[in-house]
Coordinates of C-alpha atoms and ligand atoms in Angstrom, one line a residue:
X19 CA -48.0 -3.8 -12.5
X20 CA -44.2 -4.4 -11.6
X21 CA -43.1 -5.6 -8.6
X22 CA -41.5 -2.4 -7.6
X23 CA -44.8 -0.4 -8.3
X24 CA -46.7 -2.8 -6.1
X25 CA -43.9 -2.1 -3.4
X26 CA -44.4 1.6 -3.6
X27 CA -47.8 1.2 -3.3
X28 CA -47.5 -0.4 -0.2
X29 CA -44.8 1.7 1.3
X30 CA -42.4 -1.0 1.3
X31 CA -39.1 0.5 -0.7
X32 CA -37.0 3.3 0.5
X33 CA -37.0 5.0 -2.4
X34 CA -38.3 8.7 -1.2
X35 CA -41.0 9.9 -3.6
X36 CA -38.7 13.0 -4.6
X37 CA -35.5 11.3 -5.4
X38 CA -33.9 12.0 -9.2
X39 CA -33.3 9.4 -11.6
X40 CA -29.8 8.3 -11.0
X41 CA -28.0 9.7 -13.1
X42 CA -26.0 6.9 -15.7
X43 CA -22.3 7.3 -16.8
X44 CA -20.5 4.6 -19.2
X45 CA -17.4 3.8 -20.1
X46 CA -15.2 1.1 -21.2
X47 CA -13.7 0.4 -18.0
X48 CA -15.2 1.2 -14.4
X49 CA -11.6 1.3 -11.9
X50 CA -12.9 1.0 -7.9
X51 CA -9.6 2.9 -5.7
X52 CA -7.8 5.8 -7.1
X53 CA -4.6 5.3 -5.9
X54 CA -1.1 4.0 -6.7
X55 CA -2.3 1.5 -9.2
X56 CA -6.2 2.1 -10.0
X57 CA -4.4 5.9 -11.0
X58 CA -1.6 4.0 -13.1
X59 CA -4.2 2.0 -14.9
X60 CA -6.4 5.0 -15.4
X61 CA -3.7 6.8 -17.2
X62 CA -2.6 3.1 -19.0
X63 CA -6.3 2.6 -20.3
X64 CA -6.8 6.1 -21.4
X65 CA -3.2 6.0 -23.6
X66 CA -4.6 3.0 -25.0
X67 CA -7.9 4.9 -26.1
X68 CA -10.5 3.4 -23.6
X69 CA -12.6 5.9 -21.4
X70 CA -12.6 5.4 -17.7
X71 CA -14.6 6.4 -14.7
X72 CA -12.2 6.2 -11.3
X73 CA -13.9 5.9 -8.3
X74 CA -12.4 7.3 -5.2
X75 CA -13.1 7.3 -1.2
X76 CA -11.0 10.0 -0.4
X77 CA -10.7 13.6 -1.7
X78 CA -7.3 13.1 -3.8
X79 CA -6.1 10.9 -5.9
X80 CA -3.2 8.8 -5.0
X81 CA -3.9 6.3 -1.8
X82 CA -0.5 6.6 0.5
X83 CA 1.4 8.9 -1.4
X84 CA 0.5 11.4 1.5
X85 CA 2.8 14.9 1.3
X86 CA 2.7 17.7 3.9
X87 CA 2.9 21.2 2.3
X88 CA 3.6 24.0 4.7
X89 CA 2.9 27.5 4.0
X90 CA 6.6 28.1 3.5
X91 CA 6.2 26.2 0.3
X92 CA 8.4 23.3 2.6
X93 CA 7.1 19.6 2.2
X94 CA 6.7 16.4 4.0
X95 CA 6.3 13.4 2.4
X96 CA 4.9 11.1 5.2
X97 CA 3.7 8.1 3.0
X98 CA 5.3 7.3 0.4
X99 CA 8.7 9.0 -0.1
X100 CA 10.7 8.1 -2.6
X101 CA 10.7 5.6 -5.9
X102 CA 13.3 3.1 -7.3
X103 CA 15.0 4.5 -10.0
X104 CA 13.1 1.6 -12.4
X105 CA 12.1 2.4 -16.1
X106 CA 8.5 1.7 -15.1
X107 CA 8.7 4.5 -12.6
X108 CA 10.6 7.0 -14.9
X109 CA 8.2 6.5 -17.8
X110 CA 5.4 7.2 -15.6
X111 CA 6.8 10.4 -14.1
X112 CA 8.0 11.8 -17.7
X113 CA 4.4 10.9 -18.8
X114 CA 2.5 13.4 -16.3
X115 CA 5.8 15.7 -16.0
X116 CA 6.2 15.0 -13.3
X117 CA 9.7 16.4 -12.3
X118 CA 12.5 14.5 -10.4
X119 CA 15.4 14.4 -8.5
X120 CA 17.9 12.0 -6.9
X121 CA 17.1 10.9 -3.1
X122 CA 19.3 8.8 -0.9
X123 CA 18.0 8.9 2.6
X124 CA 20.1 11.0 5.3
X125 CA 20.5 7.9 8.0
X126 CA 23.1 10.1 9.5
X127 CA 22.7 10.5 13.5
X128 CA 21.3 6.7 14.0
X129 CA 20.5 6.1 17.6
X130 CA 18.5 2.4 18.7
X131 CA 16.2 3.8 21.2
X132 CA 13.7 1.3 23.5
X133 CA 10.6 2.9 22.5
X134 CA 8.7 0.9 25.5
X135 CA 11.0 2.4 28.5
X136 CA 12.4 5.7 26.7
X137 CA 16.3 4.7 27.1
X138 CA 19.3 4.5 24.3
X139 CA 20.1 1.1 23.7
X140 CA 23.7 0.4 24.3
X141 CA 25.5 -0.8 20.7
X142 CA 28.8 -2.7 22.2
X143 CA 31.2 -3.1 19.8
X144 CA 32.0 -1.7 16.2
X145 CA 28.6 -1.4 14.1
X146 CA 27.0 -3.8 12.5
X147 CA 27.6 -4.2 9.0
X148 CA 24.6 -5.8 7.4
X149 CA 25.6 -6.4 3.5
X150 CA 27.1 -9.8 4.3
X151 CA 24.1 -11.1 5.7
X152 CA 21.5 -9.0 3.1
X153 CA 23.6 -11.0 0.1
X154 CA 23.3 -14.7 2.6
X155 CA 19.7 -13.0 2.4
X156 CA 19.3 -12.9 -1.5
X157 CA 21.2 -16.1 -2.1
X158 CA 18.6 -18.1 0.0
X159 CA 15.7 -16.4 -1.4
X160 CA 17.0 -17.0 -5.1
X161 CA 15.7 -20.8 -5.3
X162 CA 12.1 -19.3 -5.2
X163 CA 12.5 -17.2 -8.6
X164 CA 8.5 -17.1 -9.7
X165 CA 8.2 -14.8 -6.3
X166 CA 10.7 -12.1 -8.1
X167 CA 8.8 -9.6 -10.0
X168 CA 6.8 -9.3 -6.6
X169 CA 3.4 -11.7 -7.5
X170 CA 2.5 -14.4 -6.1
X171 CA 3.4 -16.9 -8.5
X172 CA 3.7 -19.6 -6.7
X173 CA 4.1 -23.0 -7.5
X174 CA 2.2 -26.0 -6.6
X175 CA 3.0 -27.4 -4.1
X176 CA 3.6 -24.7 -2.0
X177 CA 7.2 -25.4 -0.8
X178 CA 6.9 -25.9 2.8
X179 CA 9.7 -23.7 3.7
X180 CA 7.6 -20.5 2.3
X181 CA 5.3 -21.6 4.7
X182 CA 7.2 -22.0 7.5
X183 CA 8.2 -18.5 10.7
X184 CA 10.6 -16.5 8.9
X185 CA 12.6 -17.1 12.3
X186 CA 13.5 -20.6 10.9
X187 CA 15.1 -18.9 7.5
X188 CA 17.0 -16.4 9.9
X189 CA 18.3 -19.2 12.1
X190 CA 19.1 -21.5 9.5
X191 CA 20.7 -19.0 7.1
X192 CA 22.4 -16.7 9.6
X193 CA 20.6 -13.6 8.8
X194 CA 20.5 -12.1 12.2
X195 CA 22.5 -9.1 11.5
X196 CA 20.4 -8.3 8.5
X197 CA 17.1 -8.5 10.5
X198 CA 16.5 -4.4 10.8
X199 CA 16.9 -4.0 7.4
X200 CA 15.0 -6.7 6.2
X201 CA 12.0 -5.1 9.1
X202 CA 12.2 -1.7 7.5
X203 CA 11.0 -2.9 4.4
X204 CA 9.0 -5.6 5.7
X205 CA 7.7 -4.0 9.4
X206 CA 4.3 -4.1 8.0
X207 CA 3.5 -7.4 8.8
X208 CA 3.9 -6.7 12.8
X209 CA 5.9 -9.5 14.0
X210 CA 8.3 -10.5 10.9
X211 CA 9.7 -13.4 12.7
X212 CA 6.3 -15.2 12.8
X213 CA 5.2 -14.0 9.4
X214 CA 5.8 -17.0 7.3
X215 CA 8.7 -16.4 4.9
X216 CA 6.7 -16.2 1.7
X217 CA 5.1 -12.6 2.7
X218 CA 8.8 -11.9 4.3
X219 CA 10.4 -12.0 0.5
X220 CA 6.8 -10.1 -0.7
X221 CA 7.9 -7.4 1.2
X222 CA 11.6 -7.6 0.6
X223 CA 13.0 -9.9 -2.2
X224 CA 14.8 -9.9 -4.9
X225 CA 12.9 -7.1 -7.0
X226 CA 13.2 -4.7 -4.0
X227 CA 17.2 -5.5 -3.9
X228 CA 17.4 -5.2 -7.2
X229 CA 15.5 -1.6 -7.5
X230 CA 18.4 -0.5 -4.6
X231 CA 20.9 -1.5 -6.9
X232 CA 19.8 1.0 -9.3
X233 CA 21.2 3.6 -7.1
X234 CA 20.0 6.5 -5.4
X235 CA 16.1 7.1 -5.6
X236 CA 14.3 9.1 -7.2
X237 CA 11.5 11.6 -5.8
X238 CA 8.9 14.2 -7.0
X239 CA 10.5 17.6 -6.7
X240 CA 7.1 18.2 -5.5
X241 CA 6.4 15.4 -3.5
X242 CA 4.4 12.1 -4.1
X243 CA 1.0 13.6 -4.0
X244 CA 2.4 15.9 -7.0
X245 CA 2.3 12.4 -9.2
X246 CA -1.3 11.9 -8.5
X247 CA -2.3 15.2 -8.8
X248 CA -1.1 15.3 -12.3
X249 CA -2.5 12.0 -12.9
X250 CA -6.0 13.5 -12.0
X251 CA -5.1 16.4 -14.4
X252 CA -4.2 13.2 -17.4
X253 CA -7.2 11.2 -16.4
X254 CA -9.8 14.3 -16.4
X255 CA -11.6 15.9 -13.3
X256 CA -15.1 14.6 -15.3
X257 CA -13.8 10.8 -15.5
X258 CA -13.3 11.2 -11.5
X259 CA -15.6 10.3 -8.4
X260 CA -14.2 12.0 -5.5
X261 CA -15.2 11.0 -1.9
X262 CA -17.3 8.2 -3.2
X263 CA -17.8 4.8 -2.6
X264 CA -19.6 1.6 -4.7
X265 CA -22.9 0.7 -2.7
X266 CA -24.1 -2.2 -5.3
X267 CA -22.3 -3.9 -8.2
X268 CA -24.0 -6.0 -10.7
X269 CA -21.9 -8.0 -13.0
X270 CA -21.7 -10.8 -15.4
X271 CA -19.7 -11.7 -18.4
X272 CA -21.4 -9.3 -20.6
X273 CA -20.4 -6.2 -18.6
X274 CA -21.1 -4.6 -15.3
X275 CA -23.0 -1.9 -13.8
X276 CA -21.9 -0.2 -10.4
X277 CA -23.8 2.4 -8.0
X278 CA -21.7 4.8 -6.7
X279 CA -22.7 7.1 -3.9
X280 CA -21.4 10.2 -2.2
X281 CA -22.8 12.4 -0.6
X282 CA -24.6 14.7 -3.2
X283 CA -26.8 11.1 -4.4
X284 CA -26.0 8.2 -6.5
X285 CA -24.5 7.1 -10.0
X286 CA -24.7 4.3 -12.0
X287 CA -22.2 3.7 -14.2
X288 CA -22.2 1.2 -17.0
X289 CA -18.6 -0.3 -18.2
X290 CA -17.6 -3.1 -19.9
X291 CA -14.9 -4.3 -17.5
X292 CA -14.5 -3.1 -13.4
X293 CA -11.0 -2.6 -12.2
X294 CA -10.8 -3.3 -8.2
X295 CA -7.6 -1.6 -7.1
X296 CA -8.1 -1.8 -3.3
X297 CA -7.6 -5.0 -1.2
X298 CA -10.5 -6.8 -1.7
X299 CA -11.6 -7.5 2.1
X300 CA -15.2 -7.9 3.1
X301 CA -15.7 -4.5 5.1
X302 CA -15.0 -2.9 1.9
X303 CA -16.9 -4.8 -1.0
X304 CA -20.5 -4.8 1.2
X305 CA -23.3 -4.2 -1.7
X306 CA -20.9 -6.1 -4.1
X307 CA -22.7 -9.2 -5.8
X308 CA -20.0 -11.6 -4.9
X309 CA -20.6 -14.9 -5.8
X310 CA -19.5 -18.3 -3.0
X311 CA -15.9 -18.5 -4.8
X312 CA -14.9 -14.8 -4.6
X313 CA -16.5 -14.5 -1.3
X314 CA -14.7 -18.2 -0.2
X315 CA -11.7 -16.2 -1.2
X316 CA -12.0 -12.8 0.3
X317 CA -12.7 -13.3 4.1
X318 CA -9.5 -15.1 4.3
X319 CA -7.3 -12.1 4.1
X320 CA -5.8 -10.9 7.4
X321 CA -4.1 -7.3 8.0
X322 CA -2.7 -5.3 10.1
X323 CA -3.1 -0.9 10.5
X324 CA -0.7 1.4 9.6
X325 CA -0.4 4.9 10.1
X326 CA 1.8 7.7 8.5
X327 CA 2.3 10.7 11.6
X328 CA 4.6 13.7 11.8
X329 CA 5.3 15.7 14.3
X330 CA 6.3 19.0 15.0
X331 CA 8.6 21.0 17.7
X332 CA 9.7 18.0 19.6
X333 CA 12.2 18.8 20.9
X334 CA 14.7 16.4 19.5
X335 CA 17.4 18.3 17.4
X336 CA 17.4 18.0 14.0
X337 CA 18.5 15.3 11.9
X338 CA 18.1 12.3 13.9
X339 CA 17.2 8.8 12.9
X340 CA 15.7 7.0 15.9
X341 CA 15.3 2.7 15.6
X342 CA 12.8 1.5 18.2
X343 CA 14.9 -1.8 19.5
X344 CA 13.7 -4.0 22.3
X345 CA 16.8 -5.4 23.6
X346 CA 15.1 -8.0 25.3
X347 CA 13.3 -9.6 21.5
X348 CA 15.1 -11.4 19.1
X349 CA 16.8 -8.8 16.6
X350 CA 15.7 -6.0 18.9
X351 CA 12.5 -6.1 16.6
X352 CA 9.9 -4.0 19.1
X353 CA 6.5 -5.8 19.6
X354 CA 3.4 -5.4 17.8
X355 CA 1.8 -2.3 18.2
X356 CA 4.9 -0.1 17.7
X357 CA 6.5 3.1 16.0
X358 CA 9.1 2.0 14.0
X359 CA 11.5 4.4 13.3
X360 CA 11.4 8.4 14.3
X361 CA 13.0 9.9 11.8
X362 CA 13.7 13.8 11.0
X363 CA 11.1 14.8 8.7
X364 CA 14.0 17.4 6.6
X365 CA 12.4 20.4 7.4
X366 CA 13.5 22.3 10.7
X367 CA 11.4 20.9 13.7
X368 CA 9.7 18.4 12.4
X369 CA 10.2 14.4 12.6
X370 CA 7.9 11.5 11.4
X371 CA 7.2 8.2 12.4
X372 CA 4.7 5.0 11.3
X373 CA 3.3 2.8 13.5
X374 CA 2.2 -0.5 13.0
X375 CA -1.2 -2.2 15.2
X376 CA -3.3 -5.2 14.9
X377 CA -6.0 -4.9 12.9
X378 CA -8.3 -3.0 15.3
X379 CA -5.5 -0.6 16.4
X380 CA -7.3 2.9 15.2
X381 CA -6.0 6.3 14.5
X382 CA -6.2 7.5 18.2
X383 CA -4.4 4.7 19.5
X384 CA -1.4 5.6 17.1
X385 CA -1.4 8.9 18.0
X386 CA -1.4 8.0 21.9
X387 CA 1.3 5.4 21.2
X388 CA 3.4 7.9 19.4
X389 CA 2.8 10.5 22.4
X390 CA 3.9 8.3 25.4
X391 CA 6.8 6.7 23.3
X392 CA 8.3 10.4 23.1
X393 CA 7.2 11.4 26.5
X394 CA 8.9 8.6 27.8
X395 CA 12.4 9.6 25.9
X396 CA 11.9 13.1 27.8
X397 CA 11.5 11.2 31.1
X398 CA 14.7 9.3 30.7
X399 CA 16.3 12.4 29.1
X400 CA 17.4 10.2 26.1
X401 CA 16.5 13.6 24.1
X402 CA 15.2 16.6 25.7
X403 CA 11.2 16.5 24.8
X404 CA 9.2 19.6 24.4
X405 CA 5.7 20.0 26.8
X406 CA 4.3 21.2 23.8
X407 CA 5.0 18.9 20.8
X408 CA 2.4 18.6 18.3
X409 CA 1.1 15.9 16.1
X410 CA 0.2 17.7 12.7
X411 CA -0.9 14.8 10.4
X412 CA -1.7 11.4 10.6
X413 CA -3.0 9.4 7.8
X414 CA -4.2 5.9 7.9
X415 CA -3.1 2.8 5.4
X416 CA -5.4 0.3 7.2
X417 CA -5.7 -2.5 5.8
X418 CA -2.0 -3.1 5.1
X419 CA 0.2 -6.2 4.9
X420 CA -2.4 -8.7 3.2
X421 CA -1.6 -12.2 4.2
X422 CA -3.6 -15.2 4.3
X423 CA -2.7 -18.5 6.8
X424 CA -0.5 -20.9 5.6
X425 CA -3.2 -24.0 5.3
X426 CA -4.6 -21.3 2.9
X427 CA -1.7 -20.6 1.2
X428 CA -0.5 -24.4 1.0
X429 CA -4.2 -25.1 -0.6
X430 CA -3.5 -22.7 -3.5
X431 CA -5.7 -19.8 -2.3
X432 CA -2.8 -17.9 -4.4
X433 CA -3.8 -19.9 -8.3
X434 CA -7.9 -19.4 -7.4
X435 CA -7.3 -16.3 -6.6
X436 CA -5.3 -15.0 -9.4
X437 CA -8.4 -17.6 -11.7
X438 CA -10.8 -14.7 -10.9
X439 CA -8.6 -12.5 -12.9
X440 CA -11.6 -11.5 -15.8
X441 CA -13.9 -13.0 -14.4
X442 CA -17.6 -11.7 -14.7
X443 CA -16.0 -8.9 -16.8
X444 CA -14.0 -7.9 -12.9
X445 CA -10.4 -7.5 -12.9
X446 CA -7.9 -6.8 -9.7
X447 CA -4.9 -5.3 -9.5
X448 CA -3.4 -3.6 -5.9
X449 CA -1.1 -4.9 -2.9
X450 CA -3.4 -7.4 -2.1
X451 CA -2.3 -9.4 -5.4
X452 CA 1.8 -8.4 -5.7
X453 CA 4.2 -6.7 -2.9
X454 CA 3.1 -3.9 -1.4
X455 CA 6.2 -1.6 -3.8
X456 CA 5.2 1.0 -6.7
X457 CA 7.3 -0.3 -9.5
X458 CA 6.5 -3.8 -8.8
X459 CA 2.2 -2.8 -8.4
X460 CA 3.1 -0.6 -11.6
X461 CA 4.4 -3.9 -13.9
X462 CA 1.7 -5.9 -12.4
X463 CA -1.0 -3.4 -13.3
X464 CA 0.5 -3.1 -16.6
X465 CA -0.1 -6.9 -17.0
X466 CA -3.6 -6.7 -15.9
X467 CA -4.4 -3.7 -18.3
X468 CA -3.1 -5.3 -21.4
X469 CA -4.9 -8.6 -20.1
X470 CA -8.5 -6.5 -20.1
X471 CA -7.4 -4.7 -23.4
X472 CA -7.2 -8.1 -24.9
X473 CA -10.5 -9.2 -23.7
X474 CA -12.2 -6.0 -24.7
X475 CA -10.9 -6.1 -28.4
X476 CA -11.4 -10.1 -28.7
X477 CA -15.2 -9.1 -27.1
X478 CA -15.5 -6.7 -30.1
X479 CA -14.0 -9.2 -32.5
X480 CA -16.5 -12.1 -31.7
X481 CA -19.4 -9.8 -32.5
Ligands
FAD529 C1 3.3 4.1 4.7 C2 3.7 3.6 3.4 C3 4.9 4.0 2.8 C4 5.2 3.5 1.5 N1 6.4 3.9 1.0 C5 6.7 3.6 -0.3 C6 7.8 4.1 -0.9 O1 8.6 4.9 -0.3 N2 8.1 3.7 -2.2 C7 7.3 2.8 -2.8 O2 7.6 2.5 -4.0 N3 6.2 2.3 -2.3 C8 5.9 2.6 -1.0 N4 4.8 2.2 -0.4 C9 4.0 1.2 -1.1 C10 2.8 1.9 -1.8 O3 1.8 2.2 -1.0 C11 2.2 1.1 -2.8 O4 3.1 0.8 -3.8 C12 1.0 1.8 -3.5 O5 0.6 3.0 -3.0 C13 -0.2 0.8 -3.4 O6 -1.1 1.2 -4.4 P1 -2.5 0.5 -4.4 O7 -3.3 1.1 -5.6 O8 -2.4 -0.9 -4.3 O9 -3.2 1.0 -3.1 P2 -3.6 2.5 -2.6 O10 -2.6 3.4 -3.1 O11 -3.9 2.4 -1.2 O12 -4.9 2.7 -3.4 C14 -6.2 2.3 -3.0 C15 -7.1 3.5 -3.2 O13 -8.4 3.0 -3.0 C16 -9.1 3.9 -2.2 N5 -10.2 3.2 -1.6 C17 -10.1 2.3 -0.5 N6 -11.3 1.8 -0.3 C18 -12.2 2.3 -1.2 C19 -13.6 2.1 -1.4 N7 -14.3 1.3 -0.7 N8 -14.1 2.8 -2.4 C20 -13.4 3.7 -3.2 N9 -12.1 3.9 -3.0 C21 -11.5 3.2 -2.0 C22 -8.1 4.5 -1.2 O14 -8.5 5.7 -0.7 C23 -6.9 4.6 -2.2 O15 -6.8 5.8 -2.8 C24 4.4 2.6 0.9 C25 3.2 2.2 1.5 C26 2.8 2.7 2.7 C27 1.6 2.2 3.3
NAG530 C1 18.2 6.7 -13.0 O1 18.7 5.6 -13.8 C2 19.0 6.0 -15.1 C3 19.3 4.8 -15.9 O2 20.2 3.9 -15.3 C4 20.2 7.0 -15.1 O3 20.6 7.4 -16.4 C5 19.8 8.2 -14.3 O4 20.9 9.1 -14.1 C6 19.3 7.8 -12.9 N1 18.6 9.0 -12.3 C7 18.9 9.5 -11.1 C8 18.1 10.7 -10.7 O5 19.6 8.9 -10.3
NAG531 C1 3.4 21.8 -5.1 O1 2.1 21.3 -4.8 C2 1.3 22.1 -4.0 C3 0.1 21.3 -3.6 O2 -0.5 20.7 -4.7 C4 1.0 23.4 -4.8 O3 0.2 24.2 -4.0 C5 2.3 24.0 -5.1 O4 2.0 25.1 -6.0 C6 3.2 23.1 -5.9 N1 4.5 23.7 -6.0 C7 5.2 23.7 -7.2 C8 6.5 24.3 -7.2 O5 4.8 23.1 -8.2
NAG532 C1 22.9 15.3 9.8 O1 21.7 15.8 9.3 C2 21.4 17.1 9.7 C3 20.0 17.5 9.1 O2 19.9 17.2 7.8 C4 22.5 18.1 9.2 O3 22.2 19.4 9.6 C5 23.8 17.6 9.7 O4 24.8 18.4 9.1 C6 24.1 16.2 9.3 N1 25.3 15.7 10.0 C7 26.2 15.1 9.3 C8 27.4 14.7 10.1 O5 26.2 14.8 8.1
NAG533 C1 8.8 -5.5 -14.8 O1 8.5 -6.7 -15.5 C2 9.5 -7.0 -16.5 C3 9.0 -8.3 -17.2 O2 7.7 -8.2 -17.5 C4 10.8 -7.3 -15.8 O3 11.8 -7.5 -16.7 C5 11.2 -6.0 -14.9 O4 12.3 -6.3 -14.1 C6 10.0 -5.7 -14.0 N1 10.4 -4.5 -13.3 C7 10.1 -4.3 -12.0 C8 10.4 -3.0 -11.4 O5 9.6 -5.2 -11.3

């Protein structure tokens, strides 16, 4: 009798008497996270004639490209909102049809706002201009070239200076009046000055200033979710595991076998490689069969929340672009948690915002946060608040802004990480490994997929 039999027998497994066989689906590649890049290398893997099974937490494909449609046929984008006008963008847009136009924001109407008491902040003086210290910026960040296609190439040693408060590269380079642009990119992180430079230039370096070169932007006519609803359409609606998660993984270097559950039951699917696309933190890979050097590796990442909100009828007039500034911090950076900007949303009446918390800082927290900062602008008559405002959307991007500590980072968590790269048949790709930009997570996915495309056929040759 087997083991499991002998279990039944006595009551011991879980297994209700009436439950199906699960049912098993294979394919050539298995791809955990169905967003930005797990969606990319769907569509990569499929053109290159493998089949895929893409398995997804959330209803949609397409992780923070998070769009708004009103019944006016008007759109938000609230997550991601526009793309660098790269090749690797426009060839994945032309792919899906996915049609495009130019986009430069509108930053007209700027006002620096302290979000903590409500009032205007004061600008003495002519404004800023930043370019002079953005270039001082890219010049000092030039002598670490393996960081600029947006991995973390690093060598080793570690230069110390990566390692070091970004506060020491602002001092010692000048860069103060390019601090609230280097934030907007980089305002993930929470406190940028802290953040040690390396995951400063990973969230604006030289790629990022090179994609603003190109020019304007370029959007979905549609907005962003449009990419990633084509992409479903390209990938096939029977290759796709909506609102379902990976309970168990079993893997070795022979293949891998994951169950997936939602909440109709469970499949197994069977696949030759796995593709993780989502940070690989330990609240997400419980079930997984990781083994003590992915695991050694995995509970070192740290993270912050991040949320996407808009807002609607709030009084503020449209076409404003509000900069939370703490004149009291250095830069006027605000302090972790914080909205960053308020920004007009470009439909009548509405505005957005993102707000950035420690890691425990939840959904109801932003929406508080988001509630008293405007209140407070009402109270101080800084812009004339309505009673009833109204948040309409909010979307999570918890966990964002991956880091590790330094002593981690110095010990070349960065090489063993990138080693596991095709290991026991499991691949990674996602802004956990490369900067937390499409184009860049696009190149880098590209890599991996001709990386498990060469294992596959060499696996096929060696038969
Ligand atoms: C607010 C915001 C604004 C941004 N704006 C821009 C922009 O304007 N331009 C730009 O180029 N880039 C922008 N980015 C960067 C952009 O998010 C990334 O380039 C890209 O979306 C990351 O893709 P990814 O696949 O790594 O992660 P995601 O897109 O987050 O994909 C991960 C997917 O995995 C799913 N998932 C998570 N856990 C599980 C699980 N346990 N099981 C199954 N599925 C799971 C998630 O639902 C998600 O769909 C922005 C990011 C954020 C957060
Ligand atoms: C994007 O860049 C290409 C190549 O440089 C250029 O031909 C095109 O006009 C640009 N598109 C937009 C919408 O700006
Ligand atoms: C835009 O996308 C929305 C949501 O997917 C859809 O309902 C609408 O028809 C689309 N509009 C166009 C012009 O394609
Ligand atoms: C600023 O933006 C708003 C909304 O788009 C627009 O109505 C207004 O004309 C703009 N003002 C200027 C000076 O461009
Ligand atoms: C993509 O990678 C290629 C080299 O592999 C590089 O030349 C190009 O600049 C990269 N593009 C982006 C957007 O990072």
């Amino acid at each position: 009798m087997l083991v499991s039999q002998v279990l039944a027998l006595l009551g011991l497994t879980s297994t209700p008497a009436s439950s199906q066989p699960e049912e098993i689906i294979t394919r050539d590649v298995a791809i955990l996270g169905g967003g930005g890049t797990g969606s990319y290398a769907a569509v990569q893997l499929i053109d290159r004639g493998y089949s895929v099974a893409v398995v997804e937490q959330k209803h949609r494909l397409g992780g923070h490209a998070d769009t708004l449609y009103l019944p006016n046929g008007d759109l938000i984008d609230y997550g991601i909102r526009a793309y660098f006008n790269e090749s690797v963008v426009r060839d994945f847009f032309n792919k899906l049809h996915v049609e495009y136009e130019s986009y430069w924001p509108s930053a007209n109407n700027t006002d620096r706002v302290d979000f903590r008491t409500g009032a205007r902040v004061p600008v003495s003086g002519d404004p800023v201009d930043p370019i002079p210290a953005i270039l001082r910026y890219r010049a000092a960040i030039e002598q670490f070239n393996y960081l600029s296609t947006g991995g973390y190439f690093l060598p080793d040693p570690v230069p110390e200076a990566l390692l070091r408060p970004f506060r020491e590269f602002v001092e010692a380079n000048d860069l103060q009046d390019a601090l609230t642009v280097i934030w907007t990119f980089s305002e993930p992180l929470g406190d940028i000055l802290e953040a040690p430079l390396l995951f400063v230039i990973q969230m604006f370096g030289i790629s990022h200033m090179h994609g603003l070169l190109q020019g304007p932007y370029i959007r979905p006519r549609n907005g962003s979710a449009a990419i990633f609803k084509e992409a479903a359409r390209y990938i096939g609606e029977d290759n796709i595991f909506y609102e379902s998660t990976a309970i168990r993984t079993t893997r070795d270097s022979t293949g891998v076998e994951v169950v997936v559950e939602n909440s109709d039951g469970r499949k197994r699917i069977r696949a030759r490689k796995l593709l993780i696309s989502f940070p690989p933190i330990l609240p997400k890979l419980r079930g997984f069969d990781l083994n003590e050097k992915e695991l050694s590796l995995f509970r070192k990442w740290k993270y912050t929340a991040y949320y996407g909100v808009i807002i609607n009828n709030c009084g503020i007039p449209d076409g404003f672009n509000i900069v939370n500034t703490d004149p009291k911090l250095p830069g006027g950076l605000p302090a972790v948690p914080f909205a960053s900007i308020v920004d007009f949303g470009e439909v009548s009446g509405y505005y957005r915002t993102r707000v950035i918390g420690t890691e425990s800082f939840t959904g109801r927290d932003a929406k508080q946060l988001v509630l008293d900062d405007l209140r407070r602008m009402g109270a101080e008559q800084t812009f004339p608040i309505n009673e009833d405002l109204e948040i309409v959307a909010l979307e999570s991007h918890w966990p964002t802004a991956l880091t590790v500590p330094p002593d981690e980072a110095r010990s070349g968590f960065y090489q063993k990480l990138y080693a596991l790269q095709g290991r026991r048949s499991t691949y990674y790709t996602g802004y956990a490994f490369c900067t937390d930009y499409s184009p860049q997570l696009w190149n880098y996915t590209l890599n991996i997929v001709d990386m498990m495309v060469g294992d596959m056929r060499g696996s096929l040759e060696s038969k």
